[in-house]
Amino acid sequence: MSAMNATVSNNLTAFKAYLDAHQDELAQYINDIQYTYDFDLQVFTSDGKTQVNPTEIFSNMGDAFAGMSELMAAAPMGGMGIMSEMINNQSLLDQQYEVVAGDWPTEANEVVLVISSNNQISKMTLYMLGVLDQGELEDIMKDLMENKEYDTTPIDPYTYDDFLNMSFRLLNTAEFFTEKEDMTYTVDGVTYPVWQDVRDDVLGYDQAAFVTQHGIELKIAGIVRPKKGVAATSISGAIGYTKALTDYILDENAKCDVINQQKATPEHNVLTGLKFERTVYTKENIGELIRTIDSKTMNAIYAFMTEQIHGMFVENPPVNAESFLGFAAMMNTEQLSALITQMLEIAKANPANTMSLNVLTMALSNMMPGVQITPDNLVVLLPAMSIEQIMVAIGGIPKSEQVPMDIKGLQAMCGEETMTDIYDYMNEQLLLMSVDDTNFTTLLRMMDDEQFTTFQDTLYDLAPQTDATYDSNLTLLGDAEKASPASINFYAVDFESKEFLESFIKEYNDTRTDEKDKLQYTDIVGNMMSSVTIIVDAISYVLIAFVSISLVVSSIMIGIITYISVLERTKEIGILRAIGASKKDISRVFNAETLIIGFTRVPSEFCSPF
């Protein structure tokens, strides 16, 4: 498991060039070499209204899942997509799959739909394809969370014709970037335009119109299913596309203006015109970064933080006497009003608090010139008070040079025993809380240095364009070059071919003079087989030990039986000798009996421990 989770950076550009130069040598040992690249196919339904790949299905499941699409896309294994490239070996595909409708793709814009061996397709896939309305998902998830029920009524069956020739729209990621009007930057005397992602223009961006205008058509040319008895198949998604489509994307990238401009000006950000400089922010100026983030990304960040906070709160309820004030600051106006009303009633019920209440309301009045605050109108005036003044009402003011004495807040007046119930109530409320623009700033203030650093890194991951680097910009633009794959997959003909590939990589490493260019890899299958071999050997040794003991015991018992038989049958031997039997005849009789007993005794030793 440690090997599977390890990540190593290799120079695959040099290795691909080496593979291209040795294609003839490798041909007999591999079914295919598949190169994958760091770009996402931007695929939409034919009307452009629903994004099919990368899926935005989580965004339609409600606020609790709004950030999942972005998180999946940032994961090491890539985003949750419905499409995958097929191996470029038709004979091997024919061995694994059978065509039930249409035919295999022959053009770059043709794909296949993969169904299960029993002609089924998951309901989730139907939502992702846009066949079922993703707008239903929020109501389904809400009902599932509130009522713990899910409607399992089977949907009406589909026919092959419902999917055959179904069309989609495909765009390059870079096609979503257009030049900004009247914004340029100059490098070495050459003036370049500044670019913008049209998807960030919420008011001016019409997804359906843009996609149908700029996208090329993809269509389902065939429907395939795994053949009966096939142990493994090679298409991982519900939609399989060809290497020709990958080559088309790479060719389009090579001609893309915004990508080529970014490579021509590597020190400048084509989305801002400024030089790449990652800013280290503090709690005080982080707002400068946040203001540059679009509302859609911020909603994803709010959802991510909500999930993280809920996870922490479940494991360790945070509200206590020390942290109460900070978490109270995160509550909305309605919650604060209910909280202070409850605390004020408890404080008023104790006559000993009369003087403290008057002093507290007097201090609050001094913070709001022209307003007379009393214990009776405190709750009424809450909407007019700032969050700082409300926190004073709850926590009071400690003694200082400006304040000659401690001013008790409602928390101190209620007493620790009563506040324990309030702490429990707040812990329950926090599990229902969601992060939004009303409590986001307060939450940032409450973070310690380590938490704030982690948050800032997460912010960069979810919104890399806000404080971009050259590499992050190219990733954002969907750049990929044929010569520089992100990963290389070998499909070996058999285990002997796999061993040849290992020696091939070793030979490659031996030709590298720079250690950085040598490939580092983990043979996961080899490690697993080695582990299995060790286990099988250990079991074999134990079985051999048991068998050996059984054989020894059986041999001894046979010898004893034979010896006793001879002793107890001396009279019989004498009679046989008297009637003319030779010693060899008598020996044959006893040997025959012994063999019969041996053959019946040994199997019984394997069947019973006695």
mmCIF file of N, CA and C in Angstrom, residues 319-398:
data_model
loop_
_atom_site.group_PDB
_atom_site.id
_atom_site.type_symbol
_atom_site.label_atom_id
_atom_site.label_comp_id
_atom_site.label_asym_id
_atom_site.label_seq_id
_atom_site.Cartn_x
_atom_site.Cartn_y
_atom_site.Cartn_z
ATOM 1 N N VAL A 319 -16.711 23.775 21.620
ATOM 2 C CA VAL A 319 -17.191 24.885 22.438
ATOM 3 C C VAL A 319 -16.997 24.586 23.924
ATOM 4 N N ASN A 320 -16.262 25.472 24.593
ATOM 5 C CA ASN A 320 -16.088 25.415 26.040
ATOM 6 C C ASN A 320 -15.942 26.849 26.530
ATOM 7 N N ALA A 321 -15.593 27.012 27.788
ATOM 8 C CA ALA A 321 -15.529 28.357 28.363
ATOM 9 C C ALA A 321 -14.536 29.244 27.619
ATOM 10 N N GLU A 322 -13.417 28.649 27.162
ATOM 11 C CA GLU A 322 -12.377 29.445 26.508
ATOM 12 C C GLU A 322 -12.736 29.787 25.059
ATOM 13 N N SER A 323 -13.365 28.843 24.356
ATOM 14 C CA SER A 323 -13.620 29.040 22.931
ATOM 15 C C SER A 323 -15.021 29.578 22.634
ATOM 16 N N PHE A 324 -15.853 29.721 23.669
ATOM 17 C CA PHE A 324 -17.253 30.098 23.467
ATOM 18 C C PHE A 324 -17.391 31.399 22.695
ATOM 19 N N LEU A 325 -16.609 32.410 23.070
ATOM 20 C CA LEU A 325 -16.750 33.729 22.460
ATOM 21 C C LEU A 325 -16.434 33.681 20.964
ATOM 22 N N GLY A 326 -15.370 32.946 20.601
ATOM 23 C CA GLY A 326 -14.985 32.878 19.204
ATOM 24 C C GLY A 326 -16.050 32.215 18.347
ATOM 25 N N PHE A 327 -16.639 31.126 18.850
ATOM 26 C CA PHE A 327 -17.656 30.437 18.069
ATOM 27 C C PHE A 327 -18.976 31.190 18.060
ATOM 28 N N ALA A 328 -19.222 31.967 19.104
ATOM 29 C CA ALA A 328 -20.419 32.807 19.093
ATOM 30 C C ALA A 328 -20.342 33.833 17.973
ATOM 31 N N ALA A 329 -19.112 34.303 17.690
ATOM 32 C CA ALA A 329 -18.929 35.301 16.635
ATOM 33 C C ALA A 329 -19.259 34.730 15.259
ATOM 34 N N MET A 330 -19.272 33.399 15.122
ATOM 35 C CA MET A 330 -19.565 32.762 13.840
ATOM 36 C C MET A 330 -21.063 32.581 13.610
ATOM 37 N N MET A 331 -21.871 32.804 14.642
ATOM 38 C CA MET A 331 -23.307 32.581 14.505
ATOM 39 C C MET A 331 -23.956 33.737 13.742
ATOM 40 N N ASN A 332 -25.053 33.451 13.079
ATOM 41 C CA ASN A 332 -25.748 34.512 12.350
ATOM 42 C C ASN A 332 -26.574 35.358 13.318
ATOM 43 N N THR A 333 -27.175 36.424 12.795
ATOM 44 C CA THR A 333 -27.903 37.381 13.633
ATOM 45 C C THR A 333 -29.037 36.719 14.402
ATOM 46 N N GLU A 334 -29.779 35.831 13.734
ATOM 47 C CA GLU A 334 -30.901 35.169 14.391
ATOM 48 C C GLU A 334 -30.424 34.272 15.536
ATOM 49 N N GLN A 335 -29.353 33.528 15.302
ATOM 50 C CA GLN A 335 -28.824 32.652 16.344
ATOM 51 C C GLN A 335 -28.277 33.460 17.516
ATOM 52 N N LEU A 336 -27.569 34.557 17.201
ATOM 53 C CA LEU A 336 -27.022 35.409 18.262
ATOM 54 C C LEU A 336 -28.129 36.023 19.106
ATOM 55 N N SER A 337 -29.188 36.458 18.440
ATOM 56 C CA SER A 337 -30.299 37.062 19.165
ATOM 57 C C SER A 337 -30.930 36.066 20.130
ATOM 58 N N ALA A 338 -31.144 34.819 19.669
ATOM 59 C CA ALA A 338 -31.713 33.790 20.540
ATOM 60 C C ALA A 338 -30.769 33.464 21.687
ATOM 61 N N LEU A 339 -29.467 33.425 21.399
ATOM 62 C CA LEU A 339 -28.472 33.103 22.430
ATOM 63 C C LEU A 339 -28.423 34.184 23.513
ATOM 64 N N ILE A 340 -28.345 35.452 23.099
ATOM 65 C CA ILE A 340 -28.232 36.545 24.071
ATOM 66 C C ILE A 340 -29.537 36.688 24.861
ATOM 67 N N THR A 341 -30.673 36.468 24.207
ATOM 68 C CA THR A 341 -31.952 36.521 24.929
ATOM 69 C C THR A 341 -31.969 35.495 26.056
ATOM 70 N N GLN A 342 -31.534 34.284 25.758
ATOM 71 C CA GLN A 342 -31.504 33.224 26.765
ATOM 72 C C GLN A 342 -30.531 33.568 27.905
ATOM 73 N N MET A 343 -29.356 34.060 27.541
ATOM 74 C CA MET A 343 -28.346 34.378 28.555
ATOM 75 C C MET A 343 -28.787 35.569 29.416
ATOM 76 N N LEU A 344 -29.444 36.543 28.774
ATOM 77 C CA LEU A 344 -29.903 37.725 29.509
ATOM 78 C C LEU A 344 -30.975 37.350 30.523
ATOM 79 N N GLU A 345 -31.883 36.464 30.154
ATOM 80 C CA GLU A 345 -32.924 36.025 31.082
ATOM 81 C C GLU A 345 -32.317 35.310 32.287
ATOM 82 N N ILE A 346 -31.305 34.480 32.040
ATOM 83 C CA ILE A 346 -30.638 33.772 33.132
ATOM 84 C C ILE A 346 -29.925 34.765 34.049
ATOM 85 N N ALA A 347 -29.258 35.771 33.440
ATOM 86 C CA ALA A 347 -28.530 36.763 34.242
ATOM 87 C C ALA A 347 -29.488 37.611 35.074
ATOM 88 N N LYS A 348 -30.637 37.996 34.492
ATOM 89 C CA LYS A 348 -31.614 38.813 35.221
ATOM 90 C C LYS A 348 -32.232 38.052 36.385
ATOM 91 N N ALA A 349 -32.329 36.729 36.244
ATOM 92 C CA ALA A 349 -32.964 35.939 37.300
ATOM 93 C C ALA A 349 -32.172 35.946 38.594
ATOM 94 N N ASN A 350 -30.922 36.306 38.523
ATOM 95 C CA ASN A 350 -30.065 36.354 39.729
ATOM 96 C C ASN A 350 -29.894 37.811 40.156
ATOM 97 N N PRO A 351 -30.477 38.213 41.335
ATOM 98 C CA PRO A 351 -30.387 39.617 41.797
ATOM 99 C C PRO A 351 -28.947 40.096 41.943
ATOM 100 N N ALA A 352 -28.020 39.177 42.165
ATOM 101 C CA ALA A 352 -26.624 39.582 42.367
ATOM 102 C C ALA A 352 -26.027 40.182 41.093
ATOM 103 N N ASN A 353 -26.693 40.000 39.952
ATOM 104 C CA ASN A 353 -26.152 40.488 38.687
ATOM 105 C C ASN A 353 -26.666 41.875 38.322
ATOM 106 N N THR A 354 -27.538 42.463 39.142
ATOM 107 C CA THR A 354 -28.159 43.759 38.790
ATOM 108 C C THR A 354 -27.107 44.826 38.522
ATOM 109 N N MET A 355 -26.143 44.958 39.446
ATOM 110 C CA MET A 355 -25.098 45.973 39.277
ATOM 111 C C MET A 355 -24.239 45.685 38.051
ATOM 112 N N SER A 356 -23.879 44.390 37.859
ATOM 113 C CA SER A 356 -23.033 44.017 36.717
ATOM 114 C C SER A 356 -23.732 44.296 35.392
ATOM 115 N N LEU A 357 -25.048 44.030 35.327
ATOM 116 C CA LEU A 357 -25.800 44.304 34.111
ATOM 117 C C LEU A 357 -25.823 45.796 33.779
ATOM 118 N N ASN A 358 -26.009 46.626 34.803
ATOM 119 C CA ASN A 358 -26.031 48.078 34.580
ATOM 120 C C ASN A 358 -24.676 48.580 34.096
ATOM 121 N N VAL A 359 -23.597 48.051 34.691
ATOM 122 C CA VAL A 359 -22.254 48.471 34.270
ATOM 123 C C VAL A 359 -21.997 48.045 32.827
ATOM 124 N N LEU A 360 -22.425 46.815 32.488
ATOM 125 C CA LEU A 360 -22.210 46.308 31.135
ATOM 126 C C LEU A 360 -22.963 47.141 30.111
ATOM 127 N N THR A 361 -24.243 47.427 30.357
ATOM 128 C CA THR A 361 -25.035 48.202 29.392
ATOM 129 C C THR A 361 -24.531 49.638 29.290
ATOM 130 N N MET A 362 -23.975 50.161 30.399
ATOM 131 C CA MET A 362 -23.393 51.508 30.349
ATOM 132 C C MET A 362 -22.162 51.517 29.430
ATOM 133 N N ALA A 363 -21.328 50.458 29.538
ATOM 134 C CA ALA A 363 -20.152 50.367 28.673
ATOM 135 C C ALA A 363 -20.571 50.257 27.209
ATOM 136 N N LEU A 364 -21.632 49.502 26.953
ATOM 137 C CA LEU A 364 -22.125 49.377 25.589
ATOM 138 C C LEU A 364 -22.674 50.701 25.070
ATOM 139 N N SER A 365 -23.304 51.485 25.956
ATOM 140 C CA SER A 365 -23.833 52.800 25.559
ATOM 141 C C SER A 365 -22.696 53.731 25.171
ATOM 142 N N ASN A 366 -21.562 53.627 25.903
ATOM 143 C CA ASN A 366 -20.411 54.475 25.575
ATOM 144 C C ASN A 366 -19.832 54.121 24.207
ATOM 145 N N MET A 367 -20.026 52.859 23.781
ATOM 146 C CA MET A 367 -19.527 52.433 22.471
ATOM 147 C C MET A 367 -20.470 52.862 21.348
ATOM 148 N N MET A 368 -21.700 53.281 21.712
ATOM 149 C CA MET A 368 -22.681 53.725 20.720
ATOM 150 C C MET A 368 -23.200 55.103 21.146
ATOM 151 N N PRO A 369 -22.446 56.160 20.871
ATOM 152 C CA PRO A 369 -22.866 57.511 21.284
ATOM 153 C C PRO A 369 -24.263 57.852 20.781
ATOM 154 N N GLY A 370 -25.051 58.429 21.679
ATOM 155 C CA GLY A 370 -26.400 58.833 21.329
ATOM 156 C C GLY A 370 -27.437 57.746 21.535
ATOM 157 N N VAL A 371 -27.023 56.551 21.958
ATOM 158 C CA VAL A 371 -27.949 55.439 22.186
ATOM 159 C C VAL A 371 -27.843 55.015 23.647
ATOM 160 N N GLN A 372 -28.997 54.967 24.324
ATOM 161 C CA GLN A 372 -29.034 54.543 25.722
ATOM 162 C C GLN A 372 -29.429 53.062 25.781
ATOM 163 N N ILE A 373 -28.498 52.243 26.188
ATOM 164 C CA ILE A 373 -28.754 50.807 26.256
ATOM 165 C C ILE A 373 -29.002 50.412 27.701
ATOM 166 N N THR A 374 -30.050 49.610 27.908
ATOM 167 C CA THR A 374 -30.386 49.116 29.238
ATOM 168 C C THR A 374 -30.587 47.600 29.150
ATOM 169 N N PRO A 375 -30.645 46.926 30.294
ATOM 170 C CA PRO A 375 -30.911 45.479 30.252
ATOM 171 C C PRO A 375 -32.247 45.149 29.581
ATOM 172 N N ASP A 376 -33.185 46.090 29.583
ATOM 173 C CA ASP A 376 -34.506 45.815 29.019
ATOM 174 C C ASP A 376 -34.557 45.981 27.493
ATOM 175 N N ASN A 377 -33.698 46.854 26.944
ATOM 176 C CA ASN A 377 -33.753 47.072 25.488
ATOM 177 C C ASN A 377 -32.532 46.502 24.751
ATOM 178 N N LEU A 378 -31.702 45.748 25.465
ATOM 179 C CA LEU A 378 -30.479 45.222 24.865
ATOM 180 C C LEU A 378 -30.785 44.333 23.658
ATOM 181 N N VAL A 379 -31.745 43.429 23.815
ATOM 182 C CA VAL A 379 -32.063 42.511 22.722
ATOM 183 C C VAL A 379 -32.653 43.261 21.534
ATOM 184 N N VAL A 380 -33.474 44.261 21.795
ATOM 185 C CA VAL A 380 -34.102 45.035 20.726
ATOM 186 C C VAL A 380 -33.050 45.764 19.887
ATOM 187 N N LEU A 381 -31.971 46.233 20.559
ATOM 188 C CA LEU A 381 -30.949 47.021 19.872
ATOM 189 C C LEU A 381 -29.850 46.162 19.231
ATOM 190 N N LEU A 382 -29.931 44.847 19.384
ATOM 191 C CA LEU A 382 -28.895 43.968 18.827
ATOM 192 C C LEU A 382 -28.656 44.184 17.330
ATOM 193 N N PRO A 383 -29.713 44.314 16.485
ATOM 194 C CA PRO A 383 -29.471 44.495 15.047
ATOM 195 C C PRO A 383 -28.656 45.744 14.723
ATOM 196 N N ALA A 384 -28.685 46.744 15.599
ATOM 197 C CA ALA A 384 -27.947 47.981 15.351
ATOM 198 C C ALA A 384 -26.516 47.917 15.863
ATOM 199 N N MET A 385 -26.174 46.852 16.582
ATOM 200 C CA MET A 385 -24.844 46.739 17.188
ATOM 201 C C MET A 385 -23.892 46.002 16.253
ATOM 202 N N SER A 386 -22.614 46.362 16.315
ATOM 203 C CA SER A 386 -21.593 45.679 15.528
ATOM 204 C C SER A 386 -21.236 44.356 16.201
ATOM 205 N N ILE A 387 -20.526 43.500 15.480
ATOM 206 C CA ILE A 387 -20.150 42.210 16.040
ATOM 207 C C ILE A 387 -19.226 42.390 17.233
ATOM 208 N N GLU A 388 -18.381 43.443 17.203
ATOM 209 C CA GLU A 388 -17.485 43.699 18.333
ATOM 210 C C GLU A 388 -18.292 44.053 19.582
ATOM 211 N N GLN A 389 -19.342 44.874 19.419
ATOM 212 C CA GLN A 389 -20.167 45.267 20.569
ATOM 213 C C GLN A 389 -20.943 44.058 21.109
ATOM 214 N N ILE A 390 -21.404 43.190 20.216
ATOM 215 C CA ILE A 390 -22.124 41.993 20.669
ATOM 216 C C ILE A 390 -21.184 41.084 21.456
ATOM 217 N N MET A 391 -19.933 40.974 20.999
ATOM 218 C CA MET A 391 -18.960 40.148 21.722
ATOM 219 C C MET A 391 -18.657 40.728 23.101
ATOM 220 N N VAL A 392 -18.677 42.071 23.213
ATOM 221 C CA VAL A 392 -18.502 42.697 24.530
ATOM 222 C C VAL A 392 -19.672 42.320 25.429
ATOM 223 N N ALA A 393 -20.896 42.335 24.882
ATOM 224 C CA ALA A 393 -22.069 41.973 25.680
ATOM 225 C C ALA A 393 -21.949 40.547 26.207
ATOM 226 N N ILE A 394 -21.389 39.660 25.411
ATOM 227 C CA ILE A 394 -21.271 38.264 25.831
ATOM 228 C C ILE A 394 -20.067 38.052 26.740
ATOM 229 N N GLY A 395 -18.913 38.597 26.339
ATOM 230 C CA GLY A 395 -17.668 38.302 27.062
ATOM 231 C C GLY A 395 -17.214 39.359 28.029
ATOM 232 N N GLY A 396 -17.783 40.585 27.974
ATOM 233 C CA GLY A 396 -17.355 41.644 28.877
ATOM 234 C C GLY A 396 -16.066 42.305 28.422
ATOM 235 N N ILE A 397 -15.474 43.117 29.321
ATOM 236 C CA ILE A 397 -14.226 43.825 29.022
ATOM 237 C C ILE A 397 -13.263 43.606 30.183
ATOM 238 N N PRO A 398 -12.082 43.044 29.938
ATOM 239 C CA PRO A 398 -11.121 42.838 31.028
ATOM 240 C C PRO A 398 -10.510 44.160 31.490
#
